[in-house]
Tab-separated table of C-alpha atoms in Angstrom:
chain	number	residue	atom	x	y	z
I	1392	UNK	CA	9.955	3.438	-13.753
I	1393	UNK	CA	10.583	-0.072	-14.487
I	1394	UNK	CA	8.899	-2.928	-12.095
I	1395	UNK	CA	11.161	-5.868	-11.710
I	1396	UNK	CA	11.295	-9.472	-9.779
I	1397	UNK	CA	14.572	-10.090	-8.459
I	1398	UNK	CA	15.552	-12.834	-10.727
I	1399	UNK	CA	15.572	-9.897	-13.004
I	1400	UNK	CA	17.434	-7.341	-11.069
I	1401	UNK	CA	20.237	-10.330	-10.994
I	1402	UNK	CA	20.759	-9.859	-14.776
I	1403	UNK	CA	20.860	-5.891	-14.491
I	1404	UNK	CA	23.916	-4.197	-14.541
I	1405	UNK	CA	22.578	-1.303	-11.784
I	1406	UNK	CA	24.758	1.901	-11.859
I	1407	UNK	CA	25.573	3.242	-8.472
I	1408	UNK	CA	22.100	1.643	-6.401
I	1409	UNK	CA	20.416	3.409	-4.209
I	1410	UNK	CA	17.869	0.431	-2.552
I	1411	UNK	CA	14.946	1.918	-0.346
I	1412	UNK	CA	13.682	-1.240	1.737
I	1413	UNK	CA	10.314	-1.744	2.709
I	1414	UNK	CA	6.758	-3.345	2.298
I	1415	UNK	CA	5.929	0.218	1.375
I	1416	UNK	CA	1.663	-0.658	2.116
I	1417	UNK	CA	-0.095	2.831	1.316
I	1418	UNK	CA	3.590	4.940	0.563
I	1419	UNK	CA	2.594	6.962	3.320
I	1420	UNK	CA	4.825	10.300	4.517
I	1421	UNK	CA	7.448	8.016	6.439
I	1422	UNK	CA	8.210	5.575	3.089
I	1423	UNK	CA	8.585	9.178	0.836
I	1424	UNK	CA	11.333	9.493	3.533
I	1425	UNK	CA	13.107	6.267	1.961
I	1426	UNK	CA	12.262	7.118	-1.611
I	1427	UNK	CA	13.593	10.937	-1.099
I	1428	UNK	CA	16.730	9.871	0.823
I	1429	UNK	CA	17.367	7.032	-1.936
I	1430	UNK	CA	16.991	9.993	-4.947
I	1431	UNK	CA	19.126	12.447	-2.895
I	1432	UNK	CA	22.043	10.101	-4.352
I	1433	UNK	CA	23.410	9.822	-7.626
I	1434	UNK	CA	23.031	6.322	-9.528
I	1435	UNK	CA	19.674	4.256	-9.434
I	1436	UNK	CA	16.941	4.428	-7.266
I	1437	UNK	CA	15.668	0.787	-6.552
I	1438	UNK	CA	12.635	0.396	-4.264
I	1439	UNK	CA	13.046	-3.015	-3.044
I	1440	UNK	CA	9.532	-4.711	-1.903
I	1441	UNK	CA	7.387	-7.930	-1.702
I	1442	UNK	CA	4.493	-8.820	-3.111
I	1443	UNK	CA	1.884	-9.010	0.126
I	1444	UNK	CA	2.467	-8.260	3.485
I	1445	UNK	CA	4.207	-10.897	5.574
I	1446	UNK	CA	1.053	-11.189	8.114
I	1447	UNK	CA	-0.598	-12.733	5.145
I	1448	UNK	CA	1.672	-15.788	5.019
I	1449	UNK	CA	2.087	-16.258	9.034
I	1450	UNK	CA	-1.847	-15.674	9.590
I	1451	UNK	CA	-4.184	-17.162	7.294
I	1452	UNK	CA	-7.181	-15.603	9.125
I	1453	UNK	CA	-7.216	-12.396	9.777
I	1454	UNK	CA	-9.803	-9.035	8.365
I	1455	UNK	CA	-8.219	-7.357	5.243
I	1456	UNK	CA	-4.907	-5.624	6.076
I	1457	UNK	CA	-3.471	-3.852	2.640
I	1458	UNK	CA	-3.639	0.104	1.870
I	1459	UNK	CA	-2.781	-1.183	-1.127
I	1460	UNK	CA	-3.319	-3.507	-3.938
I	1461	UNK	CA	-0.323	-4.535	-6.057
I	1462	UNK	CA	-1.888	-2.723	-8.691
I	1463	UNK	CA	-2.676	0.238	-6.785
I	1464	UNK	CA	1.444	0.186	-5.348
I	1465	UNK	CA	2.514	0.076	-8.748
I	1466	UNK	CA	0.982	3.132	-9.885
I	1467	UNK	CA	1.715	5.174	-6.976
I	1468	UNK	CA	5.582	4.216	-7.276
I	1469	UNK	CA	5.074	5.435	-10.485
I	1470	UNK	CA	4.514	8.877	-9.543
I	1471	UNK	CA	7.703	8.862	-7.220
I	1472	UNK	CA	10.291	9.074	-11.002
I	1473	UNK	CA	12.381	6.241	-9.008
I	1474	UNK	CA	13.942	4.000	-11.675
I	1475	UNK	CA	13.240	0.606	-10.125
I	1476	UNK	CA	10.327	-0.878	-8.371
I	1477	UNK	CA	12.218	-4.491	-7.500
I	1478	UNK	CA	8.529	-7.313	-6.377
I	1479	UNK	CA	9.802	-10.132	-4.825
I	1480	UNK	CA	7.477	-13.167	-3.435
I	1481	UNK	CA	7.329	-13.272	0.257
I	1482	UNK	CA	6.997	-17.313	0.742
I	1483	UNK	CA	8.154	-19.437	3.665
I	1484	UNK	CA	11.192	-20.209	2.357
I	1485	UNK	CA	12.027	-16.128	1.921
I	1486	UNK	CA	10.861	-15.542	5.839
I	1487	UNK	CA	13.176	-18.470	6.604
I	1488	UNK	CA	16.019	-16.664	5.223
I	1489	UNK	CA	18.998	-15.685	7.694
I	1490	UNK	CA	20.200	-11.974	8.367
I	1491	UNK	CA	23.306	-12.091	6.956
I	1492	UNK	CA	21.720	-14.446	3.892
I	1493	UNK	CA	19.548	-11.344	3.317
I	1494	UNK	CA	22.226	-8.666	3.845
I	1495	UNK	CA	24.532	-10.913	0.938
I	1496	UNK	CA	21.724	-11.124	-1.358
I	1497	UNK	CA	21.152	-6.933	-1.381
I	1498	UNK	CA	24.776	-7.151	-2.884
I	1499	UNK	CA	24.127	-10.334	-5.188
I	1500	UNK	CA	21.142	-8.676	-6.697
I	1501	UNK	CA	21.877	-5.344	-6.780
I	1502	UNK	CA	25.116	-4.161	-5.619
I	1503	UNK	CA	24.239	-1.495	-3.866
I	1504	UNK	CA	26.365	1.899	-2.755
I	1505	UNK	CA	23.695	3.003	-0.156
I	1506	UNK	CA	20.985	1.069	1.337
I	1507	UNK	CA	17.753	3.213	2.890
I	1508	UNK	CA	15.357	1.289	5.691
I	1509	UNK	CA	13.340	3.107	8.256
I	1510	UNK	CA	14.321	2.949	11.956
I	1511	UNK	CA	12.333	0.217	12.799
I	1512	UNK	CA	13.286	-1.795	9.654
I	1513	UNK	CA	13.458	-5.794	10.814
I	1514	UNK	CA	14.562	-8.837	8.416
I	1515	UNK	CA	15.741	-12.170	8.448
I	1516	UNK	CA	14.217	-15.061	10.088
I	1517	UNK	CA	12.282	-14.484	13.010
I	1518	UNK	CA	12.777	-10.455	12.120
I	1519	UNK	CA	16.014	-10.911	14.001
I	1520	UNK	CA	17.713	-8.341	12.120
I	1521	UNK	CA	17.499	-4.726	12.713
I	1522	UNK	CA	18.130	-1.708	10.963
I	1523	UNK	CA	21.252	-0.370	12.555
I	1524	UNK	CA	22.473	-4.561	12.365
I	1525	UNK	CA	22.313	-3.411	8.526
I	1526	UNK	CA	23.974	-0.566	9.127
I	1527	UNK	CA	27.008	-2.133	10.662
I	1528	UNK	CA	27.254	-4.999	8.502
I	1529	UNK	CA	26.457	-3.298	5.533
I	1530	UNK	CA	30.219	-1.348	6.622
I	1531	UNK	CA	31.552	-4.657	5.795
I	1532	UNK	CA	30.105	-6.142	2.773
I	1533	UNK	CA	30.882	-2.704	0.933
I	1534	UNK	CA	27.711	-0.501	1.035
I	1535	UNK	CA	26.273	2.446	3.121
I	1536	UNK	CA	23.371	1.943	5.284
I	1537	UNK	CA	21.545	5.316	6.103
I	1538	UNK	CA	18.182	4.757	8.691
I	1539	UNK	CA	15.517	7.138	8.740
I	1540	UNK	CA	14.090	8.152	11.953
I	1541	UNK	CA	10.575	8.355	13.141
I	1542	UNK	CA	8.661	10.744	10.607
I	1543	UNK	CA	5.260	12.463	12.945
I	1544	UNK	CA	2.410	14.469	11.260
I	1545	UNK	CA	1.075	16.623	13.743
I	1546	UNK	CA	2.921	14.696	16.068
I	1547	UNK	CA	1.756	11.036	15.390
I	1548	UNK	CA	4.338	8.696	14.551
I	1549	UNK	CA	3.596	8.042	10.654
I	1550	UNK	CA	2.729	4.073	10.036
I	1551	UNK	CA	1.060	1.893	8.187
I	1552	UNK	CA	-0.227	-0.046	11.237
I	1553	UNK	CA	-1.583	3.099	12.702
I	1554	UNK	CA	-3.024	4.005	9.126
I	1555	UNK	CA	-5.131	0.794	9.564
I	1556	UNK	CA	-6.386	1.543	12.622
I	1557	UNK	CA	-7.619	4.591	11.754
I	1558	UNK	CA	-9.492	2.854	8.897
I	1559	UNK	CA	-11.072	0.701	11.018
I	1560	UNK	CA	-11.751	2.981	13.568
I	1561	UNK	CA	-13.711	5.794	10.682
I	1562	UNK	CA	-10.648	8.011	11.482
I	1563	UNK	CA	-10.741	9.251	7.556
I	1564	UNK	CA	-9.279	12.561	7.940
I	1565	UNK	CA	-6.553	11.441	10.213
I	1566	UNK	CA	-5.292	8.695	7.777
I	1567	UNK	CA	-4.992	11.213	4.938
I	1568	UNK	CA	-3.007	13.171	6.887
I	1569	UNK	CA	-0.413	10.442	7.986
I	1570	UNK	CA	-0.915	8.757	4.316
I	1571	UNK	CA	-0.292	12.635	2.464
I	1572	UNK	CA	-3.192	11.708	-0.067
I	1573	UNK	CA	-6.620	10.597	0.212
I	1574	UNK	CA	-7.111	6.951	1.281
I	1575	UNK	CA	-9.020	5.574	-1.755
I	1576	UNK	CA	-10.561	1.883	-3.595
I	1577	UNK	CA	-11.062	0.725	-6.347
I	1578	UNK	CA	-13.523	-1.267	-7.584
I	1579	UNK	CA	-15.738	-2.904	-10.499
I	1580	UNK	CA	-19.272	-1.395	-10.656
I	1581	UNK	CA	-21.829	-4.221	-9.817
I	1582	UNK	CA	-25.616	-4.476	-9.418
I	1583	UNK	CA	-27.181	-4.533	-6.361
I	1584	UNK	CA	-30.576	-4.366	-5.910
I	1585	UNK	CA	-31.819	-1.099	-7.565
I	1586	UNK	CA	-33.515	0.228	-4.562
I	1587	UNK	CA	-31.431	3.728	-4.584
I	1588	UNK	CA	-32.622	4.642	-8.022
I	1589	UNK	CA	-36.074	3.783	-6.929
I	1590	UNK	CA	-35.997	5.867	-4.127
I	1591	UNK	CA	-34.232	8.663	-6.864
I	1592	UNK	CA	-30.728	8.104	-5.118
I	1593	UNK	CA	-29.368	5.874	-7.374
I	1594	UNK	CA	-25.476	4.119	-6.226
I	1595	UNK	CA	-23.078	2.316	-7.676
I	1596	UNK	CA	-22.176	-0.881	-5.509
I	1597	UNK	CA	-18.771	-1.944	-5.676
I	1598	UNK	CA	-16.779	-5.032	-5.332
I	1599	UNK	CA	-13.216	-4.475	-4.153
I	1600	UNK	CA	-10.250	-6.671	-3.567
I	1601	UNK	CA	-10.886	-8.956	-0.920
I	1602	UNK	CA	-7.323	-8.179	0.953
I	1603	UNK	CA	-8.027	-4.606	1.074
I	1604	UNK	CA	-9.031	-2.380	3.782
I	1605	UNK	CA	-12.541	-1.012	3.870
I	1606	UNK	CA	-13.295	1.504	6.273
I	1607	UNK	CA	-15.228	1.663	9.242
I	1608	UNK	CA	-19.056	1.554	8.970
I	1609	UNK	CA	-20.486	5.252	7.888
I	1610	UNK	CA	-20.832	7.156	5.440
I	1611	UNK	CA	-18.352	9.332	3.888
I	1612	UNK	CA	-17.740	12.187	1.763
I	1613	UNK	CA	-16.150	10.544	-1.355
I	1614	UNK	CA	-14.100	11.717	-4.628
I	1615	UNK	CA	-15.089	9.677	-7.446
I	1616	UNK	CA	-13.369	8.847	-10.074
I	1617	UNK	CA	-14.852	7.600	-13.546
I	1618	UNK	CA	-12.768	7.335	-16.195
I	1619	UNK	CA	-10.902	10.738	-16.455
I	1620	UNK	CA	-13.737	12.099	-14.875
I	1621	UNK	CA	-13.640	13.075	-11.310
I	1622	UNK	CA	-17.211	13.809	-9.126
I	1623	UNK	CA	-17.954	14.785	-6.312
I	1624	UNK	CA	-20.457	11.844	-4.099
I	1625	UNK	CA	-21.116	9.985	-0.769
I	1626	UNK	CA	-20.561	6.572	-0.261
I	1627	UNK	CA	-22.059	4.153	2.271
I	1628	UNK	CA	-20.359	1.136	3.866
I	1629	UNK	CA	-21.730	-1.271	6.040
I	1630	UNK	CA	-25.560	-3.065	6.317
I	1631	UNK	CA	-28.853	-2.343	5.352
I	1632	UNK	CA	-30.800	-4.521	7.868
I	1633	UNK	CA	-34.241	-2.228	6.797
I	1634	UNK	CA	-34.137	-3.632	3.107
I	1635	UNK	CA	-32.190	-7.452	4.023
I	1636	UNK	CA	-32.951	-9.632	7.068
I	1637	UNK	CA	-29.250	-11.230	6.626
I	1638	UNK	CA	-27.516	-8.392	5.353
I	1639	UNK	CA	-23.790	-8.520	4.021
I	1640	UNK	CA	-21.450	-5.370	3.852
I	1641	UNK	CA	-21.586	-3.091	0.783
I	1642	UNK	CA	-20.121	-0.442	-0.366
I	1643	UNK	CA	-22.411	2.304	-2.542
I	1644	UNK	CA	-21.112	5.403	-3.873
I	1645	UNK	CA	-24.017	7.969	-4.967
I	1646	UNK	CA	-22.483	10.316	-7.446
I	1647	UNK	CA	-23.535	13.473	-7.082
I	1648	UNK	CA	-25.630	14.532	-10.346
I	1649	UNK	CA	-24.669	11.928	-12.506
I	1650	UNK	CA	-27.222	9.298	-14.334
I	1651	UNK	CA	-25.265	6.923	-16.867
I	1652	UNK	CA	-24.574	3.577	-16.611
I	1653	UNK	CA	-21.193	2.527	-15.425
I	1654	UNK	CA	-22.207	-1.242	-14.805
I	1655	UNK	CA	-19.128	-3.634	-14.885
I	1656	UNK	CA	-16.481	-0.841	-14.966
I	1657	UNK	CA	-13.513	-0.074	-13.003
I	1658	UNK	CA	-14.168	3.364	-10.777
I	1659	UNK	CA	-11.923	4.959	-7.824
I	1660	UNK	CA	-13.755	6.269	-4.596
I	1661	UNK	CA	-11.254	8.819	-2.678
I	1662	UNK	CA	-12.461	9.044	1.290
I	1663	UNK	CA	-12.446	12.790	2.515
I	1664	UNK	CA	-14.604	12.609	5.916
C-alpha cells in the first residue's frame, strides 16, 4: 500500500479506481464493507480519507473522540492489500466545499470507475450531500456509485459513534465485536511513582495520544504488546485517590510475569474485558 495526499493522487495516472470514502476511525466491520466492495473490482483500490475527524475542527472542546491515531490508521490499512490510502487535510476551507465541488474533484483527482460510501455517507458543506445524491450524480460525471447498507453484528448497527460509546461506557467486549479486533493503545512507557513495584505489582504507566479514546474507568483484561513480544496483563484506568489527594487519570498495565525495564518505549495494550 502506498499512503498519498491528494496533491499527489493529482499527478497519478490511477488505472481503473475503485475510491472507498470515509473517515474510516477504528476500520470497524461496516468500513471492511467499503474496502471489500472497492477490491471486488478490477483496477485500483483507493481509500479516500482525512486526516482527523471533522468534529475536531467544528468543536474545539470536546473529550477525546479517535479509535484511531493516524499512525495507528495507517497500519491497519496496511493489512487490508488496498493499493492506495489517499490523507487529505480536513480544514475550513475543505468543509466549506460544495457537493457538486466535491463530486468534480473525485474525478479531478482520481478518475474514478466506481465510487464506494456507506449508506449514511454525507459531504459537502453543511453535509448537504448524501450518498444516493452521489449516486445519481456520479451517473453523470462518468463513474458508478455503489452504497453499502447498514452492516449489524449481532444485530447492532456497526459504527464508529456507537464504538465510542461503548468505550466510554466500559462496554469492552461489545466494541470488539462491532470493531472485529480488539480495541487497543498505544503508548510510551513513563514513570509514575513506583508504588506497584513496592507493593510487588509493578506497572507500566503510559502516556497516550491526547485525541484518543481511553476507556471507561476499570480495570481490564489486557494483551500486551512489547516489541514482538506479546503478554498476557491487566491494566487500570482511572484515579488513585488512596495514594494522591488531587489525582489525575492513568493508565497502568501490570504484565503478567515480566520484570525488565521498558522505560521510555513504545508498547500496545489490546482491551479484552
Amino acid at each position: 500500500m502506498i499512503t498519498i495526499t491528494l496533491e499527489q493522487a493529482k499527478v497519478i495516472e490511477f488505472d481503473r479506481a475503485s475510491v472507498a470514502l470515509g473517515t474510516f476511525d477504528g476500520l470497524h466491520a461496516g468500513h471492511i464493507a467499503l474496502i471489500d466492495a472497492a477490491k471486488k473490482h478490477c483496477g485500483d483500490t483507493v481509500a479516500f480519507t482525512f486526516d482527523a475527524l471533522p468534529v475536531d475542527l467544528f468543536r474545539s472542546h470536546h473529550k477525546p473522540m479517535q479509535l484511531f491515531t493516524m499512525q495507528e490508521k495507517i497500519a491497519a490499512f496496511e493489512r487490508t492489500d488496498i493499493d492506495y490510502l489517499c490523507v487529505t487535510h480536513f480544514d475550513k476551507s475543505f468543509a466549506g466545499m460544495g457537493k457538486l465541488d466535491f463530486e468534480k474533484l473525485l474525478v479531478d483527482y482520481f478518475s474514478p470507475v466506481n465510487v464506494i460510501a456507506g449508506y449514511n455517507y454525507t459531504y459537502g458543506h453543511h453535509a448537504e450531500g448524501t450518498a444516493e445524491m452521489l449516486r445519481v450524480d456520479g451517473a453523470l460525471l462518468g463513474y458508478n456509485v455503489e452504497v453499502i447498507p447498514e452492516v449489524l453484528v449481532n444485530e447492532i448497527p456497526v459504527s464508529s459513534t456507537k464504538i465510542r460509546e461503548c468505550l466510554w461506557d466500559g462496554q469492552i467486549e461489545t466494541a470488539n465485536n462491532l470493531l472485529g479486533y480488539n480495541y487497543s493503545m498505544s503508548g510510551t512507557v513513563v514513570h509514575g511513582k513506583g508504588i506497584g513495584r513496592t507493593l510487588g505489582f509493578p506497572t507500566a504507566n503510559i502516556s497516550v495520544a491526547k485525541e484518543k479514546i481511553v476507556p471507561k474507568n476499570g480495570v481490564y483484561s489486557v494483551d500486551v504488546l512489547v516489541g514482538e513480544e506479546k503478554l498476557r496483563g491487566v491494566c487500570s484506568v482511572g484515579v488513585n485517590p488512596t495514594i494522591e489527594k488531587h489525582a489525575h487519570r492513568t493508565i497502568e498495565a501490570h504484565i503478567l510475569d515480566f520484570d525488565r525495564d521498558i522505560y521510555n518505549e513504545v508498547i500496545f495494550v489490546s482491551f479484552k474485558r
